Tab-separated table of C-alpha atoms in Angstrom:
chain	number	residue	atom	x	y	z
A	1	UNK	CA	9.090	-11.924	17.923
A	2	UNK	CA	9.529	-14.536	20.365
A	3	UNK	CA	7.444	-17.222	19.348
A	4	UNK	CA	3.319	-17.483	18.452
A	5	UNK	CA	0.368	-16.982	20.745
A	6	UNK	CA	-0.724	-20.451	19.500
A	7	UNK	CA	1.681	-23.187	18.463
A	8	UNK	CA	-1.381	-25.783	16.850
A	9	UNK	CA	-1.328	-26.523	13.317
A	10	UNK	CA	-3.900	-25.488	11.265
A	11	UNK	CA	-4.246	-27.755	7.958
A	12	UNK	CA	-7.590	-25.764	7.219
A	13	UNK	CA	-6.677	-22.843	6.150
A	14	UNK	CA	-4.949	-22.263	2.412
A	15	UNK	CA	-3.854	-18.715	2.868
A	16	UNK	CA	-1.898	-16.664	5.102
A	17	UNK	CA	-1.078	-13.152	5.210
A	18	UNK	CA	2.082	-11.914	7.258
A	19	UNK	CA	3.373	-8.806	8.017
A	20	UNK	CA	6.771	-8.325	9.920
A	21	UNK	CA	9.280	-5.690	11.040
A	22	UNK	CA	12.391	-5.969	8.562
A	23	UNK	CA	14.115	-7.162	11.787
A	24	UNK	CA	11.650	-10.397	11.963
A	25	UNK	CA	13.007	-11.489	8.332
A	26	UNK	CA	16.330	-13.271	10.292
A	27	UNK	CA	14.204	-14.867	12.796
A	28	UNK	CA	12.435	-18.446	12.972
A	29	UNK	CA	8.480	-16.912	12.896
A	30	UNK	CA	8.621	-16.704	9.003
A	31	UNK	CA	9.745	-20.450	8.454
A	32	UNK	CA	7.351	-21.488	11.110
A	33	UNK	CA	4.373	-20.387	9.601
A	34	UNK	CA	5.245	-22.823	6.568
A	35	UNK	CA	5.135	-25.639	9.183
A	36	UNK	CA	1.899	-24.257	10.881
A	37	UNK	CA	0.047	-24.095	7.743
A	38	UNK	CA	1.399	-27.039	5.419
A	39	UNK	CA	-1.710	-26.369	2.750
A	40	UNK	CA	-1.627	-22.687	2.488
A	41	UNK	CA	-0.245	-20.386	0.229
A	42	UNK	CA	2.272	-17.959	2.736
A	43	UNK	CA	2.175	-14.600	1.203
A	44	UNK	CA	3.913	-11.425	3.461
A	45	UNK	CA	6.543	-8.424	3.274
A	46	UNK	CA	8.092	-6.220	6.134
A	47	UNK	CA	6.266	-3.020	7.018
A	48	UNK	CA	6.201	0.076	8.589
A	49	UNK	CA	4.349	-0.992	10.960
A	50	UNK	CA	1.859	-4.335	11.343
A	51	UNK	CA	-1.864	-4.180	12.057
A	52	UNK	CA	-3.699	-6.881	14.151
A	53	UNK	CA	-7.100	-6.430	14.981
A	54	UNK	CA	-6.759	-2.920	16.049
A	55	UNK	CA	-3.575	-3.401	17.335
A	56	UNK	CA	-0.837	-1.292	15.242
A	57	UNK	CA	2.686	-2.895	16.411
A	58	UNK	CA	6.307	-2.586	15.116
A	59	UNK	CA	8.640	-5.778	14.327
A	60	UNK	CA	6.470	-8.208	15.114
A	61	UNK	CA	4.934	-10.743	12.613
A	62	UNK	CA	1.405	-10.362	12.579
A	63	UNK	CA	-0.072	-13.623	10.832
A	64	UNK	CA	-4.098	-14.093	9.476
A	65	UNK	CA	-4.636	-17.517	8.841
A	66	UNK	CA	-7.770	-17.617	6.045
A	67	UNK	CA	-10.053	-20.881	4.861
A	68	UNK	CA	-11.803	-20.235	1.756
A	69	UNK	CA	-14.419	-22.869	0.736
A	70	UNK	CA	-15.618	-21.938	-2.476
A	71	UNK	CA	-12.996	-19.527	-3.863
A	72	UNK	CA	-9.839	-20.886	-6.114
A	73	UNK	CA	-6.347	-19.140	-4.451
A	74	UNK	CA	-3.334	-18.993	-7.192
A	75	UNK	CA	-0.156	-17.360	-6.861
A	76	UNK	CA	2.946	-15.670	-8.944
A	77	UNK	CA	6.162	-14.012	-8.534
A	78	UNK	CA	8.578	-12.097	-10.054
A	79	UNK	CA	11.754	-9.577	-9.645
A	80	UNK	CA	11.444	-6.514	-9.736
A	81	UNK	CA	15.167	-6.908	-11.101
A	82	UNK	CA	12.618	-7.084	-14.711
A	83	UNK	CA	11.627	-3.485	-14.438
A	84	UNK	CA	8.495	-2.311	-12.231
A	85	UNK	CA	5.729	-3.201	-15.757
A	86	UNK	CA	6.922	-6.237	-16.707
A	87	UNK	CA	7.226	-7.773	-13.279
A	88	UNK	CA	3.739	-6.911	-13.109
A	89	UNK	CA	2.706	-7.965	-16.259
A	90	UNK	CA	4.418	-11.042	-15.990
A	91	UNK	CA	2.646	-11.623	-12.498
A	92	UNK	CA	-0.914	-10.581	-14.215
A	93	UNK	CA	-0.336	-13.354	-17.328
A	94	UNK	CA	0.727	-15.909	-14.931
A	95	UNK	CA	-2.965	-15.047	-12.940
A	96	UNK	CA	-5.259	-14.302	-15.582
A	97	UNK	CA	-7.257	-17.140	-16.133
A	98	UNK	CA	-11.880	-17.197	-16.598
A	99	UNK	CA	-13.155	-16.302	-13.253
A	100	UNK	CA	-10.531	-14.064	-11.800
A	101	UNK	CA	-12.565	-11.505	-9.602
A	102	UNK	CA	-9.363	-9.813	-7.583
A	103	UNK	CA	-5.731	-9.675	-7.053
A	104	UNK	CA	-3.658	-9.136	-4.117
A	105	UNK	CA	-0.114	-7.766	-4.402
A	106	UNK	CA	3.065	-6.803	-2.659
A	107	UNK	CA	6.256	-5.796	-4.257
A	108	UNK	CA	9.514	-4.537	-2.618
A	109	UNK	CA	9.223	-0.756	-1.582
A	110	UNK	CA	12.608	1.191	-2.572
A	111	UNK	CA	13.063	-0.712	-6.075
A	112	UNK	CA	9.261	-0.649	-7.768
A	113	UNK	CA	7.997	2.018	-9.704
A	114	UNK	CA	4.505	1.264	-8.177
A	115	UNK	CA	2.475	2.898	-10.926
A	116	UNK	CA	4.568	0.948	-13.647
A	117	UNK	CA	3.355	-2.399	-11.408
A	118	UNK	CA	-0.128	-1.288	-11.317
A	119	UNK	CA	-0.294	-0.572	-14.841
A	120	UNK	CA	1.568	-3.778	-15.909
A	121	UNK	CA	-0.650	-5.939	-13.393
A	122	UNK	CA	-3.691	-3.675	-15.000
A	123	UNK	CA	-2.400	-4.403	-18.963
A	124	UNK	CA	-2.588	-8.429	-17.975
A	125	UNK	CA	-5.804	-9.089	-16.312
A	126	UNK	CA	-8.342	-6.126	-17.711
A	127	UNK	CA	-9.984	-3.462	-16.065
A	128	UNK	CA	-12.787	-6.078	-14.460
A	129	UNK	CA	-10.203	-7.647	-12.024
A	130	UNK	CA	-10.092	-5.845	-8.270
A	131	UNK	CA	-6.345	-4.947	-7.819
A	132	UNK	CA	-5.308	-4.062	-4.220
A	133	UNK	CA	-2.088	-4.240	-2.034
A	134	UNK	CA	0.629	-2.334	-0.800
A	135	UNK	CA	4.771	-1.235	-1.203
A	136	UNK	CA	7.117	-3.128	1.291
A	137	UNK	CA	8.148	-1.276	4.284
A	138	UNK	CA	11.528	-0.604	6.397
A	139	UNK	CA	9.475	2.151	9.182
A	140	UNK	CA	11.079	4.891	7.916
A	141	UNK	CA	14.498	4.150	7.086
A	142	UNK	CA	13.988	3.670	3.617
A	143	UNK	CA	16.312	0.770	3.310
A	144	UNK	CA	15.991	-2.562	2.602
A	145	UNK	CA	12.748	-4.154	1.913
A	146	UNK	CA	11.202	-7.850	2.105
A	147	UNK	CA	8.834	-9.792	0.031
A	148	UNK	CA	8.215	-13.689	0.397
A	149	UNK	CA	6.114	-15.715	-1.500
A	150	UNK	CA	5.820	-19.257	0.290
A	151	UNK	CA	9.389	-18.404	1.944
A	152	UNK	CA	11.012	-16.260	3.803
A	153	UNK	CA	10.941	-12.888	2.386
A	154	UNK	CA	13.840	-11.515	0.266
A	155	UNK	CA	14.941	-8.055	-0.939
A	156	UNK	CA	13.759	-7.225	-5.072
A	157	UNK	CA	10.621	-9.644	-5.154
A	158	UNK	CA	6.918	-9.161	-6.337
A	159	UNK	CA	4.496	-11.477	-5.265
A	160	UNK	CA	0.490	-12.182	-5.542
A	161	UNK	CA	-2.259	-13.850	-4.739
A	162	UNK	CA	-5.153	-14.381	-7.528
A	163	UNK	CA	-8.901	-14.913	-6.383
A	164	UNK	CA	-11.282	-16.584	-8.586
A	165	UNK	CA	-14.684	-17.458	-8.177
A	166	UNK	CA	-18.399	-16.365	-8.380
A	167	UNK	CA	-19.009	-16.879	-4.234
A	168	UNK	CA	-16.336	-14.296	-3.224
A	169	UNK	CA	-17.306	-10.984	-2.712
A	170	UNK	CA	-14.712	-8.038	-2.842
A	171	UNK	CA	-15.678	-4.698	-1.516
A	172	UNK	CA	-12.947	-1.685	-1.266
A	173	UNK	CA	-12.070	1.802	-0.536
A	174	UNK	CA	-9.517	4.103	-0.114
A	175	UNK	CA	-9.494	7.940	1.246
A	176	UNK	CA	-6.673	9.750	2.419
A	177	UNK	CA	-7.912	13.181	4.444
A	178	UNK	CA	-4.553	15.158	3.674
A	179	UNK	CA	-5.186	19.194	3.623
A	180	UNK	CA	-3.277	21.261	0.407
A	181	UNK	CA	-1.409	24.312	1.251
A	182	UNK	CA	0.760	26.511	-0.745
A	183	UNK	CA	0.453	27.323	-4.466
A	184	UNK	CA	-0.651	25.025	-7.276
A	185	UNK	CA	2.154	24.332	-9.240
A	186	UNK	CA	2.826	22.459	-12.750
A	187	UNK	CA	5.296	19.460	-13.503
A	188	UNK	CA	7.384	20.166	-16.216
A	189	UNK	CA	9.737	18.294	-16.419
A	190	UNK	CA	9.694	14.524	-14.905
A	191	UNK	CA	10.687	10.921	-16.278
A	192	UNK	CA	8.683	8.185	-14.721
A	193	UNK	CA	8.646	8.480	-10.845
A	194	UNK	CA	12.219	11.042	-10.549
A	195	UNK	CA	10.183	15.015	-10.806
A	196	UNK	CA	13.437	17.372	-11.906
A	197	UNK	CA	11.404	20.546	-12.566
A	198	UNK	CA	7.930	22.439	-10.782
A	199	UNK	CA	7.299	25.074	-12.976
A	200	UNK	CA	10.478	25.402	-14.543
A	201	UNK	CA	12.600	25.392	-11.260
A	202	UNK	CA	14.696	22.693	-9.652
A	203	UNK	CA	11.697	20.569	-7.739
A	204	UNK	CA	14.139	19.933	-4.534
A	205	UNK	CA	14.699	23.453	-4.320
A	206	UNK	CA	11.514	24.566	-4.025
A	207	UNK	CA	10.353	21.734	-1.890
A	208	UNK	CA	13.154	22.695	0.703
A	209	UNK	CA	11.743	26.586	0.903
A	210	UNK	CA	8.900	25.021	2.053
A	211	UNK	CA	10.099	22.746	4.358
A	212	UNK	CA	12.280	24.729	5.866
A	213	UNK	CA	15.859	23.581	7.029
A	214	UNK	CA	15.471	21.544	10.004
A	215	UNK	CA	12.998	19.618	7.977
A	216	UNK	CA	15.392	19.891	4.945
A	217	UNK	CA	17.642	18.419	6.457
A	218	UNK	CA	16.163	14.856	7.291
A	219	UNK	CA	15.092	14.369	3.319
A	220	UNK	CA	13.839	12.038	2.526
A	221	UNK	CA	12.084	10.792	5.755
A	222	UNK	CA	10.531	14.169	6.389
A	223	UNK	CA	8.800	14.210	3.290
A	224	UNK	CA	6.407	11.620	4.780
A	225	UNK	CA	5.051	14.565	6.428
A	226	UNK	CA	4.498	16.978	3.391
A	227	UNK	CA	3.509	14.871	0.170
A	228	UNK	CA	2.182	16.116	-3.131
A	229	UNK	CA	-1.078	16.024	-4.319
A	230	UNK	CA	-0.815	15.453	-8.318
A	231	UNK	CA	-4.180	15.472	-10.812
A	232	UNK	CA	-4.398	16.017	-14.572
A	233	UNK	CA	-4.939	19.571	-15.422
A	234	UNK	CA	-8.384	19.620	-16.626
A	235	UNK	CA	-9.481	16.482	-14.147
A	236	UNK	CA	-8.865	17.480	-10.614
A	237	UNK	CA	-11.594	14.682	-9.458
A	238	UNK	CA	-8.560	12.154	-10.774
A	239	UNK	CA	-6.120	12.947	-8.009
A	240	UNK	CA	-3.474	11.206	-6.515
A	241	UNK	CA	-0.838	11.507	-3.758
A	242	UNK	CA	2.432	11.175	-4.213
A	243	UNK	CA	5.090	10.456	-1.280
A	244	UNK	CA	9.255	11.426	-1.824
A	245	UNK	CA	11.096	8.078	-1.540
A	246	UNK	CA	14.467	9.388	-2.393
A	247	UNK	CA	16.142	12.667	-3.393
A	248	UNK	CA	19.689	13.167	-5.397
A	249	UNK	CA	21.051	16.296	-4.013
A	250	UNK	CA	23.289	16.550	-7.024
A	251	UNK	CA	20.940	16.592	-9.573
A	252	UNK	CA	18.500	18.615	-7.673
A	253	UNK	CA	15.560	15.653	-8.208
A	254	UNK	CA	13.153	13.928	-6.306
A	255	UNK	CA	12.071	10.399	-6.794
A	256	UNK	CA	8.443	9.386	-5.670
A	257	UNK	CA	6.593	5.664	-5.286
A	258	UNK	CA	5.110	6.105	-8.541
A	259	UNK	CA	4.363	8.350	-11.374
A	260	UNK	CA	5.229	12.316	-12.047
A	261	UNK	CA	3.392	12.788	-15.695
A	262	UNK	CA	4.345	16.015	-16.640
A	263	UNK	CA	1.991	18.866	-17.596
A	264	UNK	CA	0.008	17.651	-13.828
A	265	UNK	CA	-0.829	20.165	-11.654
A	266	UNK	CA	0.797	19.546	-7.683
A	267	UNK	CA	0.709	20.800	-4.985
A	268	UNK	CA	2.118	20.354	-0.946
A	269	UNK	CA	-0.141	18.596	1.497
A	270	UNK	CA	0.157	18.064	5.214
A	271	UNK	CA	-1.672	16.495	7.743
A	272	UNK	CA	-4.310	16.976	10.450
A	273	UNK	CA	-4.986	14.473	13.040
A	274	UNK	CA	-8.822	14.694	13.053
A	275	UNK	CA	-9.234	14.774	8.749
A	276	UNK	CA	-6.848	11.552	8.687
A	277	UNK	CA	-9.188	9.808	11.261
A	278	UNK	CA	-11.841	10.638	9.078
A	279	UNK	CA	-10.379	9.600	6.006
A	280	UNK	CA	-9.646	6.118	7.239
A	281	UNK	CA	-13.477	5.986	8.092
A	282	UNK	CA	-14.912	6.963	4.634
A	283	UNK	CA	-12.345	3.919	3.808
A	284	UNK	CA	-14.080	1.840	5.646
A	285	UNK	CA	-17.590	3.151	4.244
A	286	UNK	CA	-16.734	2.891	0.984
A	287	UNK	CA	-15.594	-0.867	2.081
A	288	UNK	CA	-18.571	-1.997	4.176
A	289	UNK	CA	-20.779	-4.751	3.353
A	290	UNK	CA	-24.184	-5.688	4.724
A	291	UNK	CA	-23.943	-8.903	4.206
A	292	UNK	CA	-24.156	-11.257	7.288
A	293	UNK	CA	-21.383	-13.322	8.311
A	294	UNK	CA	-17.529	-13.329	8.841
A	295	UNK	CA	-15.024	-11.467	6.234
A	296	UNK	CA	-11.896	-10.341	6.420
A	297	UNK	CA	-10.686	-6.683	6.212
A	298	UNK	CA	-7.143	-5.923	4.675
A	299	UNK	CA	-5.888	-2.314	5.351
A	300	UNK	CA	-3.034	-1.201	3.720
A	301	UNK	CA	-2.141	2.484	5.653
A	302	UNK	CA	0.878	4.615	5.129
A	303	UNK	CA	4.125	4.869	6.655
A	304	UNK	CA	3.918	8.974	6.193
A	305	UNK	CA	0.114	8.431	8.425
A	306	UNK	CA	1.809	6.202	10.846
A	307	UNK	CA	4.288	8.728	11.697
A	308	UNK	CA	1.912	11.644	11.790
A	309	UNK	CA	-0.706	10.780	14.106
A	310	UNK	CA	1.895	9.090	16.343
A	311	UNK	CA	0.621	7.993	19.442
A	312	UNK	CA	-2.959	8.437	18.015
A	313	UNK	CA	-2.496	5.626	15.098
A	314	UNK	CA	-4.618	3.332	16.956
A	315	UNK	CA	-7.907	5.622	16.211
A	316	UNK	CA	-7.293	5.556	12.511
A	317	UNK	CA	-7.891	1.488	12.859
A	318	UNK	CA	-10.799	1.811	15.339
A	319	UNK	CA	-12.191	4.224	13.112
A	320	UNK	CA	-12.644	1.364	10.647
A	321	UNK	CA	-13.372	-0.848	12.737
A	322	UNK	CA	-16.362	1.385	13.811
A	323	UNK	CA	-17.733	0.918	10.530
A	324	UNK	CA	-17.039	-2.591	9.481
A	325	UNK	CA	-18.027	-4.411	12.417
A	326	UNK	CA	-16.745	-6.763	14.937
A	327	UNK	CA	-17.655	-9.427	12.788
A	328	UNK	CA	-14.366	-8.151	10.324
A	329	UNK	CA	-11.295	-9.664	11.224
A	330	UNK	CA	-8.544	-6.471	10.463
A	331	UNK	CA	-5.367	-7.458	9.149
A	332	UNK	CA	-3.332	-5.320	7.528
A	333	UNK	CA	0.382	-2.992	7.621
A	334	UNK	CA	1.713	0.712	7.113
A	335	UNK	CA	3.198	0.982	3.433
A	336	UNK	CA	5.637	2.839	0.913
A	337	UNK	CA	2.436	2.855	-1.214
A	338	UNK	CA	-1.043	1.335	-1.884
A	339	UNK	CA	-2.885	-0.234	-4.291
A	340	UNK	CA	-6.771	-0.105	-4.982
A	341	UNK	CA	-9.283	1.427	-6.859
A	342	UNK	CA	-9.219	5.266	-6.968
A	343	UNK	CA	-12.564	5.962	-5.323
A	344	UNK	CA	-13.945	8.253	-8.388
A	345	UNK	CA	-12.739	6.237	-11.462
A	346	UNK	CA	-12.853	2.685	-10.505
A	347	UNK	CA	-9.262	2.429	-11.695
A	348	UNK	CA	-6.475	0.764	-10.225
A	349	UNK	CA	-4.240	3.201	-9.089
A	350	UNK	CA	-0.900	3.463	-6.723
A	351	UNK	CA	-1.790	5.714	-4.161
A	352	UNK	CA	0.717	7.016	-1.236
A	353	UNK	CA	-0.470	8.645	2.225
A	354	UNK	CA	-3.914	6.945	2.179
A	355	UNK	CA	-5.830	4.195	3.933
A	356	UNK	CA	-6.687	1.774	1.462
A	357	UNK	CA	-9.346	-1.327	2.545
A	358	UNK	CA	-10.080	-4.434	0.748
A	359	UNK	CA	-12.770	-6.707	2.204
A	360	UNK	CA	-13.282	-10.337	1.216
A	361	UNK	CA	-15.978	-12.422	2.263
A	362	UNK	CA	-17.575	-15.957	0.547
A	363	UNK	CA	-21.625	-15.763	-0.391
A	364	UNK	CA	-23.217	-18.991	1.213
């Protein structure tokens, strides 16, 4: 990025969300926006793309400048170095505090176990605390990833913004509009996020019959195309998505953004352009808030969308901009994986493939 649309300094507004192409992370935009906005908390990562209004760009930095009146902002770090929980448990103590209504995080993207995050962040504040936010991007490379907290973003690093107060509102949703294909299968045998067995057999194995080998053969960026739909056996309402972030041809494994419990059901997904659309819209609906006056929308999409729909990302963001209003400022990037409420249990969850929404807005 060359330089900002606006070069005045804005002492108003104590919190800014930024969202860059890994490429950006090298350039002067990132130290600027310290200078911009001397009394705001800077919190951003690099994407897979950056959403501005309902603009969807690639390595820019895409910058929402935010005054809160009546709302306390606090913020935490931590490596991911720790392990995926206790960097998010260490976050959550650091935040928990009498009045804490949400929590907005972003951790790198390659190195964090996202559901070990969740369920650390989840294990610190209690169930009553609105967790959202998203997995560092490099498009869909898959290399290195960038999280800064009040500096310019650095590989390994989870950072987070706590909300408290009784005038903000939170609304969110999350949908993805994937289609399943292809037999229902069982885990069994998985550690954490790496999935070594699908019914007995070598997972990478059988996910390669079904890709095919062209497709085979650009693991693991093709597997943004075809992820896995995973769900307790006897609670199919509880189900997640799970994208490949990594395979180990030796071992014949497969290492996904978060969690492979075994003795799940899974089963392939893949995409059509008109369900995804749709899905980010029930987002949004899930999201929307009658409420007069101005709020601000953050969408956290991913990558494995972005790269489906193509030329056609741009309708996934009108679509939810459709709903919310023109009076919602969107904000927002494409991610290696989401975090928000599932829409069925109210539970934090990571999800991958979906459009997640968080809307914030301050009662008068």
């Amino acid at each position: 990025m060359s330089g900002w649309n606006d070069d005045s300094r804005n002492e108003s507004a104590n919190l800014v969300l930024a969202f860059g192409g890994s490429g950006t992370v090298k350039g002067s935009s990132w130290q600027d926006l310290r200078l911009r906005h001397p009394n705001a908390i800077v919190l951003g990562c690099t994407t897979g793309g950056e959403i501005h209004g309902c603009d969807v760009l690639d390595e820019t930095v895409s910058a929402t400048a935010i005054s809160f009146e009546r709302t306390e902002l606090i913020a935490a770090e931590a490596d991911v170095a720790e392990g995926s929980y206790e960097a998010g448990r260490k976050i959550g103590l650091q935040l928990a505090r009498r009045g804490l209504k949400a929590l907005f995080v972003l951790s790198d993207g390659t190195r964090t176990n996202g559901s070990d995050l969740v369920r650390g962040l989840r294990d610190a504040v209690g169930p009553q605390v609105v967790l959202a936010g998203g997995l560092a991007g490099d498009g869909p490379n898959f290399g290195t990833t960038y999280v800064g907290l009040n500096a310019v973003p650095m590989p390994g690093k989870v950072a987070a913004i706590g909300f408290c107060g009784e005038k903000l509102n939170v609304r969110h949703g999350s949908s993805g509009g994937w289609d399943v294909f292809g037999p229902q299968r069982r885990i069994t045998r998985a550690k954490a996020n790496v999935l070594y067995e699908l019914d007995g057999k070598p997972a990478l194995d059988l996910y390669k019959r079904y890709l095919g080998p062209e497709e085979a053969e650009r693991l693991p960026g093709s597997a943004l195309l075809f992820p896995l739909r995973i769900s307790p056996a006897d609670k199919p309402e509880q189900a997640v998505v799970r994208t490949v972030v990594g395979v180990d041809e030796n071992a014949r494994t497969m290492t996904f953004a978060g969690d492979m419990p075994e003795g799940y059901c899974a089963q392939l997904m893949r995409g059509n352009f008109d369900r995804l659309i749709q899905g980010a819209a029930h987002a949004a609906e899930q999201a929307h808030d009658d409420s007069e006056g101005e709020r601000v929308a953050i969408l956290v999409s991913c990558i494995g969308r972005k790269l489906l729909l193509g030329q056609r990302i741009h309708e996934e963001v009108e679509a939810v901009r459709n709903v919310l209003g023109g009076s919602t400022h969107l904000a927002g990037f494409y991610s290696y994986g989401e975090v928000s409420p599932h829409e069925i249990t109210g539970s934090a969850e990571l999800h991958n493939q979906t459009m997640t929404i968080t809307t914030l807005s301050e009662a008068a």
